[in-house]
Short mmCIF file of C-alpha atoms and ligand atoms in Angstrom, two decimals:
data_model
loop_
_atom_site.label_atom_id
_atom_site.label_comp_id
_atom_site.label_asym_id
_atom_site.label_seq_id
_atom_site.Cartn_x
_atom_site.Cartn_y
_atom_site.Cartn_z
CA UNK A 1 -4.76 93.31 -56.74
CA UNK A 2 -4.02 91.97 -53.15
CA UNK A 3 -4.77 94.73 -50.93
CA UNK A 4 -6.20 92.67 -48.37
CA UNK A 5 -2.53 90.84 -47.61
CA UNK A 6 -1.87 89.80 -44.19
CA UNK A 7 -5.42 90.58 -42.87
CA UNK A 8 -8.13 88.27 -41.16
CA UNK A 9 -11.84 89.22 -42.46
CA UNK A 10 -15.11 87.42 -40.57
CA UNK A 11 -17.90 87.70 -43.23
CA UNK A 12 -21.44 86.82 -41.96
CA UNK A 13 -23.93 85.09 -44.00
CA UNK A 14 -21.01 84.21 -46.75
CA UNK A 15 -22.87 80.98 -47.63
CA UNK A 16 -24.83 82.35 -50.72
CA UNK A 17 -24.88 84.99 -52.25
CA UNK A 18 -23.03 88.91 -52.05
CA UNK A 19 -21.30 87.10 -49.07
CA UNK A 20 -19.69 84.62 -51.64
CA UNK A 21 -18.76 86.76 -54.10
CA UNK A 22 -17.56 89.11 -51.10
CA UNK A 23 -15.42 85.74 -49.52
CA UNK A 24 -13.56 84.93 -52.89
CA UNK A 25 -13.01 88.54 -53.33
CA UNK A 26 -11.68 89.63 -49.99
CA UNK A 27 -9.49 85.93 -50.59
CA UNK A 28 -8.08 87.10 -53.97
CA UNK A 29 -6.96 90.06 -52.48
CA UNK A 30 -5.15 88.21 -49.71
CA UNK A 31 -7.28 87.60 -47.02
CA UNK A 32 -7.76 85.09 -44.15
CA UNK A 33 -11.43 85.17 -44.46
CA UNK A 34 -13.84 83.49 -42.03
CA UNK A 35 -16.98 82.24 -43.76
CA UNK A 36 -20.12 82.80 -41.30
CA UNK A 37 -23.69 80.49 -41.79
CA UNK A 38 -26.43 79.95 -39.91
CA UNK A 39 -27.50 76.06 -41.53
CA UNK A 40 -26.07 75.57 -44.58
CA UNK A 41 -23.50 73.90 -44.31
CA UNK A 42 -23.09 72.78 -47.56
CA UNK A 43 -23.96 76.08 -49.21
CA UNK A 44 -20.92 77.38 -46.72
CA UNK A 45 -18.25 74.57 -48.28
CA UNK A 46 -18.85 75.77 -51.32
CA UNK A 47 -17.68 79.23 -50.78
CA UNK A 48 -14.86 77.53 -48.81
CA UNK A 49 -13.46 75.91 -52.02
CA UNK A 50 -13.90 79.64 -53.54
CA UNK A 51 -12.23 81.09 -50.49
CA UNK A 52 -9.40 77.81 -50.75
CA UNK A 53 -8.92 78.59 -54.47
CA UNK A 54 -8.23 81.70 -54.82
CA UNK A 55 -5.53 80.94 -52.19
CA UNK A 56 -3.74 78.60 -54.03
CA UNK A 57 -0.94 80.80 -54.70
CA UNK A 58 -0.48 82.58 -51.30
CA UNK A 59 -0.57 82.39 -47.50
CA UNK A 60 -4.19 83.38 -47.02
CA UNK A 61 -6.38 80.72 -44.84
CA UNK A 62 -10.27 79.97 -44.45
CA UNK A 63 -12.72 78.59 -42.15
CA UNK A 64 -16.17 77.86 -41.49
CA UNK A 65 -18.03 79.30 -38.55
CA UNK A 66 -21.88 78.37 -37.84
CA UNK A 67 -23.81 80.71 -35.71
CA UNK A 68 -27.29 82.97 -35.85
CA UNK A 69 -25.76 86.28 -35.91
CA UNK A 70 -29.15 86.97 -34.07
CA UNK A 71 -27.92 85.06 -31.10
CA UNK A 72 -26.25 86.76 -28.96
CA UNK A 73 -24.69 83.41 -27.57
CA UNK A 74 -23.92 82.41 -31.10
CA UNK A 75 -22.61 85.68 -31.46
CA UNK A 76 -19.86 85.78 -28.85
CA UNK A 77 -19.01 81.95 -29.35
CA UNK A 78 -18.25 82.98 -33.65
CA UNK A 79 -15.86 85.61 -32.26
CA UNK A 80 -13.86 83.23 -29.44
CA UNK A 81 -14.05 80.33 -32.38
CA UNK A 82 -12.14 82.86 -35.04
CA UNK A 83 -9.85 84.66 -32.30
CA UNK A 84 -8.87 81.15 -31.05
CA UNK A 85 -7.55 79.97 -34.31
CA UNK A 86 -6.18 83.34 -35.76
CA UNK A 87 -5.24 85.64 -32.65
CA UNK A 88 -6.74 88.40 -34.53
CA UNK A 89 -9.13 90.48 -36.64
CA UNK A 90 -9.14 92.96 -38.88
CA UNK A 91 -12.26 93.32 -40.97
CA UNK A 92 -15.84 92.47 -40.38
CA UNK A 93 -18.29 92.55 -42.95
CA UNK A 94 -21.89 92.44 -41.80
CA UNK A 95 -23.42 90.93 -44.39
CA UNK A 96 -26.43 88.33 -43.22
CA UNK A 97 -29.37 89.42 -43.77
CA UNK A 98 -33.42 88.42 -44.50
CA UNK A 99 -36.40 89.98 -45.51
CA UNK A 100 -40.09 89.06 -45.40
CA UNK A 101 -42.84 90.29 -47.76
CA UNK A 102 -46.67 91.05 -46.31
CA UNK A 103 -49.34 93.76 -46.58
CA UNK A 104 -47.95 95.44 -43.15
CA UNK A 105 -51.48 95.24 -41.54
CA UNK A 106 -51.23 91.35 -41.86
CA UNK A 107 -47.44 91.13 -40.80
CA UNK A 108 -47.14 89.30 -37.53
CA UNK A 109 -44.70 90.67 -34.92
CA UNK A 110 -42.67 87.53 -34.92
CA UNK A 111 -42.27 88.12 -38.89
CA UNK A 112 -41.38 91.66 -38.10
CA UNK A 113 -39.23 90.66 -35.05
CA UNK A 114 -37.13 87.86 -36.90
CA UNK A 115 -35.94 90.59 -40.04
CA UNK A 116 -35.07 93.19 -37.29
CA UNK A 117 -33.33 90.67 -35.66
CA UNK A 118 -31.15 89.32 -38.48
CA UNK A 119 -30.46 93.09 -39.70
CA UNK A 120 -30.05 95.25 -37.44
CA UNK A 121 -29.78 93.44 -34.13
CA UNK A 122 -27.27 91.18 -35.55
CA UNK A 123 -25.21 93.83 -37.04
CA UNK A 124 -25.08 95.28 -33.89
CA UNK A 125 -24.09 92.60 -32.01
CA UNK A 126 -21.47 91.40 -34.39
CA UNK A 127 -19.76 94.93 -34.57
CA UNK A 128 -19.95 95.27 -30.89
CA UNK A 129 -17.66 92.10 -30.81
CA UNK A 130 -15.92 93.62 -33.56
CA UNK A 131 -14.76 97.02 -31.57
CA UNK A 132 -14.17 95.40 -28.40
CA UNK A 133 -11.51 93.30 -30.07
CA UNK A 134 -10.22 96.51 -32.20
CA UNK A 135 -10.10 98.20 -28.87
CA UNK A 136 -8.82 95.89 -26.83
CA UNK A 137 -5.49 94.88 -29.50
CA UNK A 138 -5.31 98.88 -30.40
CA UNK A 139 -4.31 99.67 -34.00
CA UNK A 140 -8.47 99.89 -35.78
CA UNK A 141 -10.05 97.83 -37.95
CA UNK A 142 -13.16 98.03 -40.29
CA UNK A 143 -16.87 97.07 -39.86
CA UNK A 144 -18.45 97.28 -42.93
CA UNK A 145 -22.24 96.67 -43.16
CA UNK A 146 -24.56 95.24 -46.28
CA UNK A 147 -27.45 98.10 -46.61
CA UNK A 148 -29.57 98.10 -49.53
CA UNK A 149 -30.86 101.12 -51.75
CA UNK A 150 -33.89 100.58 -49.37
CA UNK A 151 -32.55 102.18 -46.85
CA UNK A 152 -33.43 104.99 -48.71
CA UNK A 153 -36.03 104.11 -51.13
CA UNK A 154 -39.58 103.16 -49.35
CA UNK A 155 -40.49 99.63 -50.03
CA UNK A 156 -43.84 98.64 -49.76
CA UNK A 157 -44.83 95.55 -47.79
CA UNK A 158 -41.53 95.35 -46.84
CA UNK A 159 -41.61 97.80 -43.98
CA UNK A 160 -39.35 95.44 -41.44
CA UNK A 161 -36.93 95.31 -44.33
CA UNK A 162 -36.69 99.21 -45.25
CA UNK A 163 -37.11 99.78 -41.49
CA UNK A 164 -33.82 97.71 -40.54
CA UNK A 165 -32.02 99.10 -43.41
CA UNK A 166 -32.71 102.65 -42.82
CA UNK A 167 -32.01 101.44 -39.29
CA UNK A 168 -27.93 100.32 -40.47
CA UNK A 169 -27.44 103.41 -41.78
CA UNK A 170 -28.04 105.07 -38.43
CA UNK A 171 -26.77 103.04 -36.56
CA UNK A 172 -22.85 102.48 -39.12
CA UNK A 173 -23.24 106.56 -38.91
CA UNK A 174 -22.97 106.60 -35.31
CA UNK A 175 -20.46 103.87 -34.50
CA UNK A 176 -18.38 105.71 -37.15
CA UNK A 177 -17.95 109.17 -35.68
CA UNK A 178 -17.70 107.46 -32.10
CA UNK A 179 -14.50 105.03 -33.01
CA UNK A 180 -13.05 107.55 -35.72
CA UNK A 181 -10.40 108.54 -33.68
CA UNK A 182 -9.81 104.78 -32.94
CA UNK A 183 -9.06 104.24 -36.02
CA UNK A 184 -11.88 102.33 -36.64
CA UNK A 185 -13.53 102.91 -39.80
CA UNK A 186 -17.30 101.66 -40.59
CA UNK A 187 -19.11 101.96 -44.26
CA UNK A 188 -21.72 100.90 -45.82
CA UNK A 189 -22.48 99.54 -49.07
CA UNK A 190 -25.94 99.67 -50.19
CA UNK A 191 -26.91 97.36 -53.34
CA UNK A 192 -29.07 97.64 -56.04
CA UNK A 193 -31.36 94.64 -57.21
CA UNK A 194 -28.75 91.72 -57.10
CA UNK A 195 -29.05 88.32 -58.97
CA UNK A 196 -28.93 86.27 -55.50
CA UNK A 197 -30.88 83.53 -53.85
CA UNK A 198 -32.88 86.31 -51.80
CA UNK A 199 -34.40 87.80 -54.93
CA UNK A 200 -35.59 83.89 -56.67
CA UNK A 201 -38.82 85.46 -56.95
CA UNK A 202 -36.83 87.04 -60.22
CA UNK A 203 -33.92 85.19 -60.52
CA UNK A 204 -35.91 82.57 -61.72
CA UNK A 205 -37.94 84.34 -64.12
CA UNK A 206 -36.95 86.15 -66.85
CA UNK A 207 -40.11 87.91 -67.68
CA UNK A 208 -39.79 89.39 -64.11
CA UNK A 209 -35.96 90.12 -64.38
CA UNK A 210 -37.03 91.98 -67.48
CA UNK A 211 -39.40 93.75 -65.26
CA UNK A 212 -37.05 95.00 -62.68
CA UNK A 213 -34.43 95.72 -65.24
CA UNK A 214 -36.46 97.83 -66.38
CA UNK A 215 -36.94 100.36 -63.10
CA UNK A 216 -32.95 100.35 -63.18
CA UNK A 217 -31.27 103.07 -65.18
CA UNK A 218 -28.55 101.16 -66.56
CA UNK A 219 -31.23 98.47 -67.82
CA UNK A 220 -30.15 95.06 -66.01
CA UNK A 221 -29.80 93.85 -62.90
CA UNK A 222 -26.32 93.49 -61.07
CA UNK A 223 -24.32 90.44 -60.20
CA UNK A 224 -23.10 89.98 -56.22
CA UNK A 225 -19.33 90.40 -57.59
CA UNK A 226 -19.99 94.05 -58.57
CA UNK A 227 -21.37 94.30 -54.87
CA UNK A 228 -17.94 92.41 -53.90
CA UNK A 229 -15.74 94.71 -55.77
CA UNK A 230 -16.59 97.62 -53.57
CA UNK A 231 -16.57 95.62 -49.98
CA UNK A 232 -12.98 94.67 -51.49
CA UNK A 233 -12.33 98.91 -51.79
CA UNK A 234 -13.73 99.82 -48.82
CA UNK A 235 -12.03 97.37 -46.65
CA UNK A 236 -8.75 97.92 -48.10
CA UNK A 237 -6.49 100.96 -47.05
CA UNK A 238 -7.44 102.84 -51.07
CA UNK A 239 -10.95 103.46 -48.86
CA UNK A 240 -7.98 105.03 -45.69
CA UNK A 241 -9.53 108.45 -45.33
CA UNK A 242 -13.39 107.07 -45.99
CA UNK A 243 -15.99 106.36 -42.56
CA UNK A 244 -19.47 106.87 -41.92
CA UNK A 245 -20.70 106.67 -45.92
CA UNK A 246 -22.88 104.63 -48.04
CA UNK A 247 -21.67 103.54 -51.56
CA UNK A 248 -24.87 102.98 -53.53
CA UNK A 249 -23.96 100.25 -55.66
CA UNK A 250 -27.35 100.41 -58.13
CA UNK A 251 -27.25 100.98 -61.96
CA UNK A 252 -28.81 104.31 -60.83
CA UNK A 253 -31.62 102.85 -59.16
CA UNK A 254 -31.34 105.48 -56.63
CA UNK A 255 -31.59 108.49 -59.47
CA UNK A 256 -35.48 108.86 -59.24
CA UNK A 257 -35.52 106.93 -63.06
CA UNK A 258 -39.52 108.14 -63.91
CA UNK A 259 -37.32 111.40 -64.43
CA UNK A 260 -34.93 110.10 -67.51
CA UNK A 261 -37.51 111.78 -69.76
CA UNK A 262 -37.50 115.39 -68.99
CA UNK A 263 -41.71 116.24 -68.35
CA UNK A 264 -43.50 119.63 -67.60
P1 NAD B 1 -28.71 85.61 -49.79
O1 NAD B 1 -30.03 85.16 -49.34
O2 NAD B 1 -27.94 84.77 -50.73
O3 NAD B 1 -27.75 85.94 -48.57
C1 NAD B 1 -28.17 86.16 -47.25
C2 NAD B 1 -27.32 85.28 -46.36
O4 NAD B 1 -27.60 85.57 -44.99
C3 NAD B 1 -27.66 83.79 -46.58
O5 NAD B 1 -26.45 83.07 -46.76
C4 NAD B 1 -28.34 83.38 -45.29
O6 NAD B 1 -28.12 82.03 -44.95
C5 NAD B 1 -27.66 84.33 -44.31
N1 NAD B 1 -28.40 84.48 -43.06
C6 NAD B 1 -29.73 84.72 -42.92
N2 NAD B 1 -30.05 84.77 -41.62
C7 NAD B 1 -28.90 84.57 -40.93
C8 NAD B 1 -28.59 84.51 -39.55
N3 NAD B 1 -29.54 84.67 -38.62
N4 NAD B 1 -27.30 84.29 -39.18
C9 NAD B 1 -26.33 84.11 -40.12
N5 NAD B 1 -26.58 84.16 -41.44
C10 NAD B 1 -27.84 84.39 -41.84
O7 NAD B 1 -28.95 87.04 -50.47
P2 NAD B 1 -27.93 88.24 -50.73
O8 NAD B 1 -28.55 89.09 -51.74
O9 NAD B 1 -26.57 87.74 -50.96
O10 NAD B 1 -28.00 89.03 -49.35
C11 NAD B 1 -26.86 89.47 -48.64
C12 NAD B 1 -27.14 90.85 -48.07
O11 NAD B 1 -27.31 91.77 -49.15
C13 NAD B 1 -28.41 90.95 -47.22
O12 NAD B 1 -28.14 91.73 -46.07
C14 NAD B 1 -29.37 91.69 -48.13
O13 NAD B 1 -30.32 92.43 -47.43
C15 NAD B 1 -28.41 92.60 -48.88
N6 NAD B 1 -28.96 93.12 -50.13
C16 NAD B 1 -29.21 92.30 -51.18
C17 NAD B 1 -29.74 92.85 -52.34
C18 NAD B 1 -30.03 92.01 -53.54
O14 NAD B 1 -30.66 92.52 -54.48
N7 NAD B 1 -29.61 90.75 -53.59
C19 NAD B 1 -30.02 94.22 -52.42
C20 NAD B 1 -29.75 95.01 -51.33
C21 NAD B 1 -29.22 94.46 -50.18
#
């Protein structure tokens, strides 16, 4: 499918990760897709080739932009750099994102101040770039915004990381009833446990993958193209008539599993 034809995507954090898959998807579709990272550089090329790749048989272009999407600065400079080359933007997918594990009564404010920055700070300042270009050209665009099934589900000694989750939802909510009638549509998809670099801690260890798996209702863990699939749907114009939702995207995670056995 190429639903994504003619448009110019900015995906932050597409280094690694659900932000590769998401690049390579969005490009297979059709899009121009801008490839934010913060410092690796190398990581980022990789997902370039991707990006370049799955080009190969159409117009679609990519670039590299470096930039802390909790920079404000950085912020407004990754906007001017992909406006300069391509005139124009269509879809941002906020994507970058960090978390930081502690008992919360040991978790130093910097720790907790660096996760709320990446998450929901940056979010917010890449979407405000975001509207004031969909604004300013007229016609909409999407934001769409990386959540996690922890913005519902509590997560202990991750309470920065639940916090600025639960925190995206509010705030993708909001933006999307006030630029509805711009034309301006902002989602949310919220993943599962993903086989990525942020989750190593089980990537890398198959007696803890097993573990996980085994919370999750469909009995594995999920790979960042499933994640990619529905960024791909909800950027496209099949997701026209869709704003202000979260797509869970989580083997089930999210259907209170200790109930599969019925109890009394
Ligand atoms: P990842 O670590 O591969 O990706 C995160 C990316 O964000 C990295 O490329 C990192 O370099 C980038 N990044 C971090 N700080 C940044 C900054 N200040 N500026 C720009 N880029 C920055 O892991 P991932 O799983 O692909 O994570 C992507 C998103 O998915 C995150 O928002 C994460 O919270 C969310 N998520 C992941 C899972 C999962 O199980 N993997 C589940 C739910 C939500």
């Amino acid at each position: 499918m190429r639903r994504l034809e003619g448009k110019n995507a900015l995906i932050t954090g597409g280094s690694t990760g659900i932000g590769r898959a998401t690049a390579i998807r969005f490009a297979e579709e059709g899009a121009s897709v801008a490839i934010n990272y913060r410092s690796s550089a190398r990581e980022a090329e990789i997902t370039l080739d991707g990006v370049r790749d799955a080009h190969k048989s159409g117009p679609g272009k990519g670039m590299l932009v470096q930039g802390d999407v909790a920079s404000e600065e950085d912020v407004r400079r990754i906007f001017a750099e992909v406006l300069t080359a391509w005139g124009r933007l269509d879809i941002l997918v906020n994507n970058a994102g960090i978390q930081a594990a502690n008992p919360s009564h040991d978790v130093t404010m910097d720790d907790y101040d660096r996760v709320l920055g990446v998450n929901l700070r940056g979010a917010f300042l890449c979407s405000r770039e975001a509207l004031r270009h969909f604004l300013d050209r007229g016609g909409g665009g999407v934001i769409l915004n990386n959540s996690s099934v922890h913005e519902r589900i509590p997560k202990p000694q991750y309470a920065s990381y639940a916090a600025s989750k639960a925190g995206l939802a509010a705030l993708s909510r909001t933006l999307a009833l006030e630029y509805a009638g711009e034309g301006i549509r902002i989602n949310m998809v919220a993943p599962g446990a993903i086989a990525t670099p942020i989750n190593q801690e089980w990537t890398d260890n198959p007696d803890r993958e097993a573990e996980v798996a085994g919370h999750i209702p469909m009995g594995r863990t999920g790979e960042p193209h499933e994640i990619a699939a529905v960024f791909a749907f909800l950027a496209s114009d099949d997701a026209s008539y869709i704003t202000g939702q979260t797509i869970y995207v989580d083997g089930g995670l999210t259907l209170y599993p200790n109930f599969r056995t019925p109890w009394s």
